[in-house]
C-alpha positions as a Markdown table, in Angstrom:
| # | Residue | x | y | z |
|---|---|---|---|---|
| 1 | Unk | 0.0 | 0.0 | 0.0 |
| 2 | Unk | 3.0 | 2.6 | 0.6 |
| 3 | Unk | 4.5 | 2.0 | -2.5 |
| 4 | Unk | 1.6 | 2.5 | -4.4 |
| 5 | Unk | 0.7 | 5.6 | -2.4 |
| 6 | Unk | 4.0 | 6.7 | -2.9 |
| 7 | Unk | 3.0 | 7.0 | -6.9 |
| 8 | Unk | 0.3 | 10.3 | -6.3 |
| 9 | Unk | 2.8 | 11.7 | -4.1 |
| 10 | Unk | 2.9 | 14.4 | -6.3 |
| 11 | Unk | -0.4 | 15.6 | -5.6 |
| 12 | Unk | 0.5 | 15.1 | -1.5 |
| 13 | Unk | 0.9 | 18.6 | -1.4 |
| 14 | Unk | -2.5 | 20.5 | -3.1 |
| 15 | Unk | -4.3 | 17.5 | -1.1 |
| 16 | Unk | -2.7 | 18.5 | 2.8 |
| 17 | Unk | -2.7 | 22.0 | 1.8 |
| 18 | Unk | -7.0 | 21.6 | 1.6 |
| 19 | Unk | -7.0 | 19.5 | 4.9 |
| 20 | Unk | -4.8 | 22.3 | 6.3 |
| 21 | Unk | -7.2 | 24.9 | 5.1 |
| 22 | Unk | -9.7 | 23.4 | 6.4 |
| 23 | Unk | -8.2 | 22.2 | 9.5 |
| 24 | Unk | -7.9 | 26.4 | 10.1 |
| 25 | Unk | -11.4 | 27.1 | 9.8 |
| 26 | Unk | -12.8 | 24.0 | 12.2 |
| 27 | Unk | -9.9 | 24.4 | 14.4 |
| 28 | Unk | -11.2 | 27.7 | 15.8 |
| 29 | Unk | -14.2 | 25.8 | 16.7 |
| 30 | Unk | -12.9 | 22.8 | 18.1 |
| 31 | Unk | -9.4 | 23.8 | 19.0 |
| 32 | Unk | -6.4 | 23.5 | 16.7 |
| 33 | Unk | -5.4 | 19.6 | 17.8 |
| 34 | Unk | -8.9 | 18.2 | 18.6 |
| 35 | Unk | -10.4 | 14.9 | 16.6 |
| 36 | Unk | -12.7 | 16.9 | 15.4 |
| 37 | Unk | -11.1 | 19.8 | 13.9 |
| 38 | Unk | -8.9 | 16.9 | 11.6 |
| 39 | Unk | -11.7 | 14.6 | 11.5 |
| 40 | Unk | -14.1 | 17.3 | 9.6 |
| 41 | Unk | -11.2 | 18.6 | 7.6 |
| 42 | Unk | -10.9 | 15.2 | 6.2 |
| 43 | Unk | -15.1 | 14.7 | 5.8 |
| 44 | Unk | -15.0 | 18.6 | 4.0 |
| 45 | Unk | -12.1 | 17.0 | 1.7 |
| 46 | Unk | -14.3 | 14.0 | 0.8 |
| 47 | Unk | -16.8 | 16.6 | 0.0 |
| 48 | Unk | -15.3 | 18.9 | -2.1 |
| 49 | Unk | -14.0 | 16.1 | -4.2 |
| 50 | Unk | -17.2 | 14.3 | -4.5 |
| 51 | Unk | -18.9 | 18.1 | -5.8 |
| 52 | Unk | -16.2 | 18.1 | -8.5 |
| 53 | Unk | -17.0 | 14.8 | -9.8 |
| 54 | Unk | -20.8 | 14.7 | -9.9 |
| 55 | Unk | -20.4 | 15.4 | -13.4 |
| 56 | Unk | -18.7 | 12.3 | -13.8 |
| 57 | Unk | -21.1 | 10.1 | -11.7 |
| 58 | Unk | -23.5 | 11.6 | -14.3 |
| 59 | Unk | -21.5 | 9.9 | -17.3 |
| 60 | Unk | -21.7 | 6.7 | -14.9 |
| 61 | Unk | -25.3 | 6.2 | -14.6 |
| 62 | Unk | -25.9 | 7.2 | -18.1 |
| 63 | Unk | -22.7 | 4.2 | -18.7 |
| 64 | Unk | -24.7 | 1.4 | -16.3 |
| 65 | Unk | -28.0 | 2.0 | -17.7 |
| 66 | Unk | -26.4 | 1.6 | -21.6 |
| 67 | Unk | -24.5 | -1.3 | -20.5 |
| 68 | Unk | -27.5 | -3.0 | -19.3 |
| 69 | Unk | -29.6 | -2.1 | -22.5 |
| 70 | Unk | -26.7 | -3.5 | -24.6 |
| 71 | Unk | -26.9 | -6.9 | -23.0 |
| 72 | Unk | -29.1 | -8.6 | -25.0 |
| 73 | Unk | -27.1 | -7.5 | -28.5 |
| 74 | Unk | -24.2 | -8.4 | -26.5 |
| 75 | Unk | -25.3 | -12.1 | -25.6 |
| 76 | Unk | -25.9 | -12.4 | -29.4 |
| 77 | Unk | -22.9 | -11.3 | -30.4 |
| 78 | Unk | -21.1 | -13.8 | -28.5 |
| 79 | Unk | -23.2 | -16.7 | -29.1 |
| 80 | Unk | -22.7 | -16.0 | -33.0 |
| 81 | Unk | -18.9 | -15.5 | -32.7 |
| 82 | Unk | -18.4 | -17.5 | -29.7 |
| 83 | Unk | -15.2 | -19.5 | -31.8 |
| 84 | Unk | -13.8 | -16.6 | -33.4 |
| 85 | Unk | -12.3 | -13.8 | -30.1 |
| 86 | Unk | -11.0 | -11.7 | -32.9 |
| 87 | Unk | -14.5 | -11.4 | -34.7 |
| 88 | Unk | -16.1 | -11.1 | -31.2 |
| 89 | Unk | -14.1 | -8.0 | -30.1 |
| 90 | Unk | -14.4 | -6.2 | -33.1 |
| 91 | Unk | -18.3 | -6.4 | -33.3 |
| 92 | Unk | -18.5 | -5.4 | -29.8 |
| 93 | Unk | -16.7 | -2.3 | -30.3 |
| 94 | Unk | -18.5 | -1.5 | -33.5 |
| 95 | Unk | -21.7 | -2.1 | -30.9 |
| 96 | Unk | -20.0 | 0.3 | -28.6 |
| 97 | Unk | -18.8 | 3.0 | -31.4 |
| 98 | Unk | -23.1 | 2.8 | -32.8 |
| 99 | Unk | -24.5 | 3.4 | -29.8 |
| 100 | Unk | -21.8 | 5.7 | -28.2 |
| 101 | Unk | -21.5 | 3.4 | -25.2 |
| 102 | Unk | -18.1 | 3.2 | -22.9 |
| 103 | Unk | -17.8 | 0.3 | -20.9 |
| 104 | Unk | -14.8 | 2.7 | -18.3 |
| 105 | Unk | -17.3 | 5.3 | -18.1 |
| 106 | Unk | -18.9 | 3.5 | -15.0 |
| 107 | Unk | -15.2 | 3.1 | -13.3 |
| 108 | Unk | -15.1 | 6.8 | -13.5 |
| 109 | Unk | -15.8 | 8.5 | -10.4 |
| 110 | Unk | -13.7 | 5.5 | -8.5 |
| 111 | Unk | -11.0 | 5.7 | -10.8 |
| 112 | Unk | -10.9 | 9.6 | -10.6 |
| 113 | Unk | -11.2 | 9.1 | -6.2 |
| 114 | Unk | -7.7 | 7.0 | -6.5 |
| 115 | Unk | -5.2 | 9.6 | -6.5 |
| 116 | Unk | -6.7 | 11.5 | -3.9 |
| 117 | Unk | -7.7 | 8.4 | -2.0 |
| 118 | Unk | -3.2 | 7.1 | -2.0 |
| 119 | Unk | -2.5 | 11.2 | -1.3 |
| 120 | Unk | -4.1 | 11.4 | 1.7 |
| 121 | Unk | -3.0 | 7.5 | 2.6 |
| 122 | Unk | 0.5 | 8.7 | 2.0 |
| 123 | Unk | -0.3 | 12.0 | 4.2 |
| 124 | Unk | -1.5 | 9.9 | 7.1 |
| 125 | Unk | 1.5 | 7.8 | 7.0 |
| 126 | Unk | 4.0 | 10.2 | 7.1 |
| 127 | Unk | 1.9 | 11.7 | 10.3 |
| 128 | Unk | 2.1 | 8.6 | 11.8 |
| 129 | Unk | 6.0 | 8.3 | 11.2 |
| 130 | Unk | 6.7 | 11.4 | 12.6 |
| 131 | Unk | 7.6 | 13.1 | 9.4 |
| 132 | Unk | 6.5 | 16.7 | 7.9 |
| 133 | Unk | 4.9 | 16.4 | 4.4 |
| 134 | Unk | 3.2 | 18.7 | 1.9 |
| 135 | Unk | 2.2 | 22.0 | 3.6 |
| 136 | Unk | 2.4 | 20.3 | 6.8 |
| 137 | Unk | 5.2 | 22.0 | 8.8 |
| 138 | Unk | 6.4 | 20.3 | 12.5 |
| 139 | Unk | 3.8 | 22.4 | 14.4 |
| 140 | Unk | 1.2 | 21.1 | 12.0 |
| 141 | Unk | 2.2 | 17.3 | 12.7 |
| 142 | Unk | 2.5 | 17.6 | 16.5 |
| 143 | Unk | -1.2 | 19.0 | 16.4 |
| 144 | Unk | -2.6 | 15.8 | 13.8 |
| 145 | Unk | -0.6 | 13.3 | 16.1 |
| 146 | Unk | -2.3 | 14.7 | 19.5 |
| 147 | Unk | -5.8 | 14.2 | 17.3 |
| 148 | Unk | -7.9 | 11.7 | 18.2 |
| 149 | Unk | -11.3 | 10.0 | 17.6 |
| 150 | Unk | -12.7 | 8.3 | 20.2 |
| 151 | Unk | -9.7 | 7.9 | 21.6 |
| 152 | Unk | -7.6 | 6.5 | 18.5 |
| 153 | Unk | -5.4 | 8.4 | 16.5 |
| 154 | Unk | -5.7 | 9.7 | 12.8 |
| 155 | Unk | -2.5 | 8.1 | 11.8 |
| 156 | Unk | -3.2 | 4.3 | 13.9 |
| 157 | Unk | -4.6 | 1.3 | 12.2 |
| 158 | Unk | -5.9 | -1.8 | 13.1 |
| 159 | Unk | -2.7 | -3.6 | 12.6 |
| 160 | Unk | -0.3 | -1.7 | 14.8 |
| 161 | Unk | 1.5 | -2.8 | 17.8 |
| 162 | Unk | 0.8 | -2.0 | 21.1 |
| 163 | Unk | 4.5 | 0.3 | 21.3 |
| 164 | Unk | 3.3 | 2.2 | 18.3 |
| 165 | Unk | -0.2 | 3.8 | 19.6 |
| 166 | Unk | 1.3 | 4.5 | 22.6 |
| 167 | Unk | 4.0 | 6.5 | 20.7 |
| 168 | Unk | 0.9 | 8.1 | 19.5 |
| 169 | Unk | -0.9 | 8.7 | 23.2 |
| 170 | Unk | -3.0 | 5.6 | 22.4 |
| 171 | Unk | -4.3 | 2.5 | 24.1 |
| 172 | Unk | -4.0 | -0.7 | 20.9 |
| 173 | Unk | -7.5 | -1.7 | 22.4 |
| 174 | Unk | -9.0 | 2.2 | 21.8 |
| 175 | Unk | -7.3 | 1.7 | 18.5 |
| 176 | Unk | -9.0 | -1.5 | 17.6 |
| 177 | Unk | -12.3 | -1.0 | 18.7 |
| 178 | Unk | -13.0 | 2.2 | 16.9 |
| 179 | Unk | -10.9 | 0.6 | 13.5 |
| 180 | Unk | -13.3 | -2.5 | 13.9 |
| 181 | Unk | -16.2 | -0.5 | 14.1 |
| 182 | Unk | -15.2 | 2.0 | 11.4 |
| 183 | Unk | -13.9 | -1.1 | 8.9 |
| 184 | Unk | -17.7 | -2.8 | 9.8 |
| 185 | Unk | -19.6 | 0.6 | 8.9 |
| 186 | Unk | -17.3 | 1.2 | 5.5 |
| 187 | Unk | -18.1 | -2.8 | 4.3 |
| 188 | Unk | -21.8 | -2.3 | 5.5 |
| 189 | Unk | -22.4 | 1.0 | 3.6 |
| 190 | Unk | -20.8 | -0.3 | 0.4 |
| 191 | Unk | -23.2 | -3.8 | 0.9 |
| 192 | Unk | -26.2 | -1.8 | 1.0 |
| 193 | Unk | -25.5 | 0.5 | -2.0 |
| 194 | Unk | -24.9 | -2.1 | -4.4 |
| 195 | Unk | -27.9 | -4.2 | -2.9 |
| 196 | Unk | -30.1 | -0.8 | -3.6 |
| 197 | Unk | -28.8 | -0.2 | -6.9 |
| 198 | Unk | -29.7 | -4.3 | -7.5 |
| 199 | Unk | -32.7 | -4.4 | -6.4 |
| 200 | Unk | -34.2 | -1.1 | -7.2 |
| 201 | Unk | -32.6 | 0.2 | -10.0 |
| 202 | Unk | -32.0 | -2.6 | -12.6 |
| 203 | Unk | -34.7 | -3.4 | -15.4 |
| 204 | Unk | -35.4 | -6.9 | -14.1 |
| 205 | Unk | -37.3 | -7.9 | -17.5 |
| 206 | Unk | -33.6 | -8.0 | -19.2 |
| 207 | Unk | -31.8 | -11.1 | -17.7 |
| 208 | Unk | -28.3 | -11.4 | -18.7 |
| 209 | Unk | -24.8 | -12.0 | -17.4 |
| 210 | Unk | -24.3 | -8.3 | -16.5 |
| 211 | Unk | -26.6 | -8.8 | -13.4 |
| 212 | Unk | -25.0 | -11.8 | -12.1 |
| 213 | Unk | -22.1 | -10.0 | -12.4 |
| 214 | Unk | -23.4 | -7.1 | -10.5 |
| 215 | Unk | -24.6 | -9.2 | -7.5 |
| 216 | Unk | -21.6 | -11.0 | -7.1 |
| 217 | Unk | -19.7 | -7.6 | -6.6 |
| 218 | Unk | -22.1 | -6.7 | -4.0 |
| 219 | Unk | -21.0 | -9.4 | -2.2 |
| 220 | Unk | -17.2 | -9.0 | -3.4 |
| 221 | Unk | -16.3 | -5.5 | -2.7 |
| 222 | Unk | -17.4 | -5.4 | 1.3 |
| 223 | Unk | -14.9 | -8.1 | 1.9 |
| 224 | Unk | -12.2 | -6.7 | -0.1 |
| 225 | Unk | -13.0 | -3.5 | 1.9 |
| 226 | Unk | -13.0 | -5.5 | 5.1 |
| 227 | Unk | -9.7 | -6.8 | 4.2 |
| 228 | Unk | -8.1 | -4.0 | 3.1 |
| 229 | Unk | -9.6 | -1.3 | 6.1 |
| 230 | Unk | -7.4 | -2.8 | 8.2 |
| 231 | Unk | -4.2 | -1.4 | 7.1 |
| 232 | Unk | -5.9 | 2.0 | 6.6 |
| 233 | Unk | -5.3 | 4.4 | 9.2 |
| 234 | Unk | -8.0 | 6.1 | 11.1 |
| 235 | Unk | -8.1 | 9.4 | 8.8 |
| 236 | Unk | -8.6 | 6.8 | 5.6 |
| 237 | Unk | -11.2 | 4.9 | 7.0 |
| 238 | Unk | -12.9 | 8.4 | 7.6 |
| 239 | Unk | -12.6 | 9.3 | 4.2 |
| 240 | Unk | -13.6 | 6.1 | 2.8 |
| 241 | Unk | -16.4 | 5.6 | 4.7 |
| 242 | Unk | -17.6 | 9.6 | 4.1 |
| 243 | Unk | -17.7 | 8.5 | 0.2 |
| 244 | Unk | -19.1 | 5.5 | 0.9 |
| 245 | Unk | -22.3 | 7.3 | 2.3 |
| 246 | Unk | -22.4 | 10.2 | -0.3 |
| 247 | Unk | -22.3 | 7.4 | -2.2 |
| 248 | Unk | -25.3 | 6.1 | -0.9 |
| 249 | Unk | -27.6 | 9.1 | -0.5 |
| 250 | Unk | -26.3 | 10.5 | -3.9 |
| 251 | Unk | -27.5 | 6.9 | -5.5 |
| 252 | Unk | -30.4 | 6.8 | -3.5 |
| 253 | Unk | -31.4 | 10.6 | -5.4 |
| 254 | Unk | -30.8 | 9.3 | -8.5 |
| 255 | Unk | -33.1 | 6.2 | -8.1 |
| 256 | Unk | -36.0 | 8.3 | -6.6 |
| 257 | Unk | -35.6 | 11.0 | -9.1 |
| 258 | Unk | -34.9 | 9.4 | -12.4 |
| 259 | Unk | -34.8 | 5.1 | -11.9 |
| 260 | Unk | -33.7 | 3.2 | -15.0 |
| 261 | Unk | -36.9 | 2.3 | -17.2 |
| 262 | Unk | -38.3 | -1.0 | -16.4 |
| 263 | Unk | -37.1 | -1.1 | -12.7 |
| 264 | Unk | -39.0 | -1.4 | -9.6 |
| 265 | Unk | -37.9 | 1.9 | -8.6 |
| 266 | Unk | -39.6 | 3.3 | -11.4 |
| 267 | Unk | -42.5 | 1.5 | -10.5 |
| 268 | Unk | -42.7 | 2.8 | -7.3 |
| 269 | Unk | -41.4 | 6.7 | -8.7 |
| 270 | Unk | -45.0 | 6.4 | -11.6 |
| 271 | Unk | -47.1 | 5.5 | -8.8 |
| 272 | Unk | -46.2 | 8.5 | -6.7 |
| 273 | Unk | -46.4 | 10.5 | -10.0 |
| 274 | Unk | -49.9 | 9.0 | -10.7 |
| 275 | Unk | -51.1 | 10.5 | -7.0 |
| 276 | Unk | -49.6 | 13.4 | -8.1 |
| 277 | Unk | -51.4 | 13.6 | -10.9 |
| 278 | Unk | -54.4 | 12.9 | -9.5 |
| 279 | Unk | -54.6 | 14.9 | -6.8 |
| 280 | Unk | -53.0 | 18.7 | -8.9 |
| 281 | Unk | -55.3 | 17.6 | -12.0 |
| 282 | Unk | -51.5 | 17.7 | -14.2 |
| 283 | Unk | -47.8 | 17.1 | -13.6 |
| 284 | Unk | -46.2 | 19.9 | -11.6 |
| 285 | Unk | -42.0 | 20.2 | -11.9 |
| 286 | Unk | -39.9 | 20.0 | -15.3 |
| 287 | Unk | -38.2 | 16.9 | -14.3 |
| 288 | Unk | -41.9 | 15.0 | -13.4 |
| 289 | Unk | -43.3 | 16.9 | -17.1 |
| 290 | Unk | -39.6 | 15.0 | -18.5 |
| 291 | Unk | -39.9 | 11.9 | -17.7 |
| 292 | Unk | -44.0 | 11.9 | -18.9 |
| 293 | Unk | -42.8 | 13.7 | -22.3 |
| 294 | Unk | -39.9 | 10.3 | -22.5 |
| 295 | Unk | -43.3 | 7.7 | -22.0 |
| 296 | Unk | -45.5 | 9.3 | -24.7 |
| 297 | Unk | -42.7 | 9.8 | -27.4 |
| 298 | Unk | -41.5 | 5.8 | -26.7 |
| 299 | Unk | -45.5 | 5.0 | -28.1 |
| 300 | Unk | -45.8 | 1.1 | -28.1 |
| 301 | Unk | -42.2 | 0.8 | -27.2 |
| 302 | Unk | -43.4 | 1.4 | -23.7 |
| 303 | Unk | -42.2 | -0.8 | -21.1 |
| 304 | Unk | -44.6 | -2.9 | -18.1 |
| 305 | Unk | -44.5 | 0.2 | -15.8 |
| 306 | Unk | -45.4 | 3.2 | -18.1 |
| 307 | Unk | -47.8 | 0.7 | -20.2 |
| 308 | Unk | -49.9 | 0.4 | -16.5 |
| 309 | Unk | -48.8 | 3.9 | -15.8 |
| 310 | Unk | -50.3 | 5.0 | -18.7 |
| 311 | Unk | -53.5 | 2.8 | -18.4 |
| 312 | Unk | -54.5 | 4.1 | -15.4 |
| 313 | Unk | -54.4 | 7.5 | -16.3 |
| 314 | Unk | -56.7 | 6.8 | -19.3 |
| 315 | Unk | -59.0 | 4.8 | -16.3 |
| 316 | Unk | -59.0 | 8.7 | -14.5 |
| 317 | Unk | -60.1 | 10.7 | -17.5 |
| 318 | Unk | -56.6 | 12.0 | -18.2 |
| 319 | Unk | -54.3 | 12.1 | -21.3 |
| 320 | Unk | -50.2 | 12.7 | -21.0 |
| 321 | Unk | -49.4 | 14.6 | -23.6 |
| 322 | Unk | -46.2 | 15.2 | -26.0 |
| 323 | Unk | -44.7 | 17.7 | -23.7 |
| 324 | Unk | -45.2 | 16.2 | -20.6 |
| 325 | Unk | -48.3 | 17.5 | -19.5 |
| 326 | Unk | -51.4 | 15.4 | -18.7 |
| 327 | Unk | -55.3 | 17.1 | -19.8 |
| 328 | Unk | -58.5 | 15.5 | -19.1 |
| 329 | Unk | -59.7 | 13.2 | -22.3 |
| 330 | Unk | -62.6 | 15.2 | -23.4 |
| 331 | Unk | -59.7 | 18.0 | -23.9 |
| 332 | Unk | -57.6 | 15.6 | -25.4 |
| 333 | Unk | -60.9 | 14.7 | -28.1 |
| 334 | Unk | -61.9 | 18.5 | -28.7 |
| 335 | Unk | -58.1 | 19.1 | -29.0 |
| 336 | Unk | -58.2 | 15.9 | -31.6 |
| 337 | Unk | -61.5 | 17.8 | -33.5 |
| 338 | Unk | -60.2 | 20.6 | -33.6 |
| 339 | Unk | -56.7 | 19.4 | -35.4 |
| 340 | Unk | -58.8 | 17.8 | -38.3 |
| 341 | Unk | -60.8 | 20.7 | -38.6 |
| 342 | Unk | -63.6 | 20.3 | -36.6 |
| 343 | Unk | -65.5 | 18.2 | -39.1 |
| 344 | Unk | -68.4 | 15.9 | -37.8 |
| 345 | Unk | -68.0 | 12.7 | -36.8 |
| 346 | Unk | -69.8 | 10.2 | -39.1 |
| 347 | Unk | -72.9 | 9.0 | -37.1 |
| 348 | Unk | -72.9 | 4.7 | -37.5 |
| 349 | Unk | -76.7 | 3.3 | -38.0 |
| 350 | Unk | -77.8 | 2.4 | -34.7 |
| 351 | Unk | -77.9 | -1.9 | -34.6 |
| 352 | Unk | -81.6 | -3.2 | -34.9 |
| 353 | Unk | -82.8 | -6.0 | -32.9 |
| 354 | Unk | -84.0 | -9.3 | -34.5 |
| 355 | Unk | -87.5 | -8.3 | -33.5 |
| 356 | Unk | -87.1 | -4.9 | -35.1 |
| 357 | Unk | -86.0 | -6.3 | -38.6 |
| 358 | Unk | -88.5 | -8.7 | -38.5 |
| 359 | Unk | -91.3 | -6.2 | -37.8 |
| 360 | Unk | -92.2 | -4.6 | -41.2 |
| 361 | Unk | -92.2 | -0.8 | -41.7 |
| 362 | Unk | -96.0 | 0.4 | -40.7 |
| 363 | Unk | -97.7 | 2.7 | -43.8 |
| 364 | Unk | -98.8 | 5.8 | -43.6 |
| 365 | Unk | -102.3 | 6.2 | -43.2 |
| 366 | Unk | -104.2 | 7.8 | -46.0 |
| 367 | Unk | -106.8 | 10.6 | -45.8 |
């Protein structure tokens, strides 16, 4: 892990001179070497990062969701070209050029993290070791090695001996206790994320290889987290587990506000709109008028959800229209008369009943 964090040290220095700002503002609050005033500077870090790369966790939804409509075209391909690797490849990148889909783009925002992530790991360590890095001069270090959370230091980890937490004004029990928990938390958050993205946010009339895939990373990545967390010191697991719960609540946005198509989250998001329908009489908000304008232009392409979503509207009298409004169906038929210039409706014979036909047309009397 040091030797890998010892690659971004070259960023060491923009990433402890933030934590330093930081640590300035929260420090007057707290006091300049409480837990707290380090502890928050690292949280505010995780922030600010996460704010610069919501653009690319926009790419990565967009990404998922055209990966998992590819996987059908994908099965095919391999099935046809299943002895031929070459041919294979070649016809899923033309796929991928027609469609303008990038398999990376959902590695994005993790990928983008990793430098930052093996900064501040290389920041901690050399706190830890006693030494002055980045913008942290000796003062600085003296204040981050008297910080503690709960009682364990920023720069311990799970693994360390009992001779070096007391070097650090630490008990290896304190240490361990709060490490466990932290490591438990980290691998718990990340479970629960993937298992709401699987169960909520997947179109679960597309079976394919890509959602076996997906479940067996959400049980793969909490133990690899577990494993790893416990050679992270106490500032990592901080930041790790701050992303791991933006993480969360920024997914859990994204599947209440705009689910993939064909999901049971956008099952449950068309029945709340249907209430909302009913009860304003039309859709209020441009991202709610969106998503309606998206159903009516798909027309019999319409998946399960908007097919019944669109169904019981008619049942209420109502009409969604092309830009995303919905109008009662008598305004939707005058609109409709008025388009084909308002000319009358040909009136069908009424149907005659047996006894009717059977019953000859009476004369008119004579005078």
């Amino acid at each position: 892990m040091d030797t890998i964090a010892g690659l971004f040290s070259f960023i060491t220095t923009p990433v402890s001179w933030v934590i330093v700002q930081f640590h300035s503002v929260y420090g007057a609050i707290f006091g300049a070497d409480s837990g707290w005033a380090w502890g928050l500077s690292i949280v505010s870090l995780v922030i600010l990062i996460r704010i610069c790369l919501i653009p690319l966790f926009v790419k990565q939804i967009k990404a998922t969701r055209g990966m998992q409509a590819l996987q059908p075209k994908m099965k095919a391909i391999q099935e046809r070209y299943k002895n031929d690797k070459q041919r294979q490849s070649e016809e899923m990148m033309k796929l991928y050029k027609e469609t303008g889909t990038n398999p990376l783009s959902s590695c994005l925002p993790i990928l983008a993290q990793s430098p930052f992530f093996f900064a501040l790991y290389h920041v901690l360590s050399a706190i830890a070791n006693g030494q002055t890095i980045g913008v942290i001069n000796q003062s600085l270090l003296e204040s981050a090695r008297q910080a503690h959370i709960f009682g364990a230091p920023l720069a311990a980890k799970f693994t360390d001996s009992a001779e070096k937490a007391a070097s650090l004004n630490a008990s290896i029990t304190d240490v361990r206790i709060v490490t466990a928990v932290m490591i438990v938390l980290m691998s718990l958050s990340q479970f629960y994320t993937q298992r709401q993205l699987m169960q909520k946010n997947v179109d679960l009339s597309v079976k394919t290889p890509f959602m076996q895939q997906q479940k067996m990373l959400m049980y793969i990545f909490p133990v690899i987290f577990a494993v790893m967390g416990i050679n992270f010191p106490v500032g990592v697991l901080v930041y790790w587990l701050t992303t791991n719960v933006w993480t969360m609540g920024q997914q859990m946005y994204v599947i209440n506000q705009n689910p993939t198509p064909g999901s049971k989250a956008q099952d449950q998001y068309l029945t709340r709109l249907l209430k909302h329908v009913s009860s304003h009489g039309d859709v209020k908000g441009r991202g709610k008028k969106k998503i309606v304008a998206a159903i009516v232009a798909k027309g019999p392409d319409r998946n399960d959800n908007e097919r019944k979503f669109i169904t019981a509207l008619t049942k209420q009298g109502m009409a969604a229209q092309a830009d995303g409004s919905v109008i009662k169906s008598s305004e939707a038929t005058a609109d409709a008369d008025a388009a084909s210039g308002g000319a009358p409706k040909r009136q069908q014979p009424k149907r005659q009943s047996k006894s009717q036909r059977q019953t000859p047309p009476s004369k008119p009397s004579k005078k």
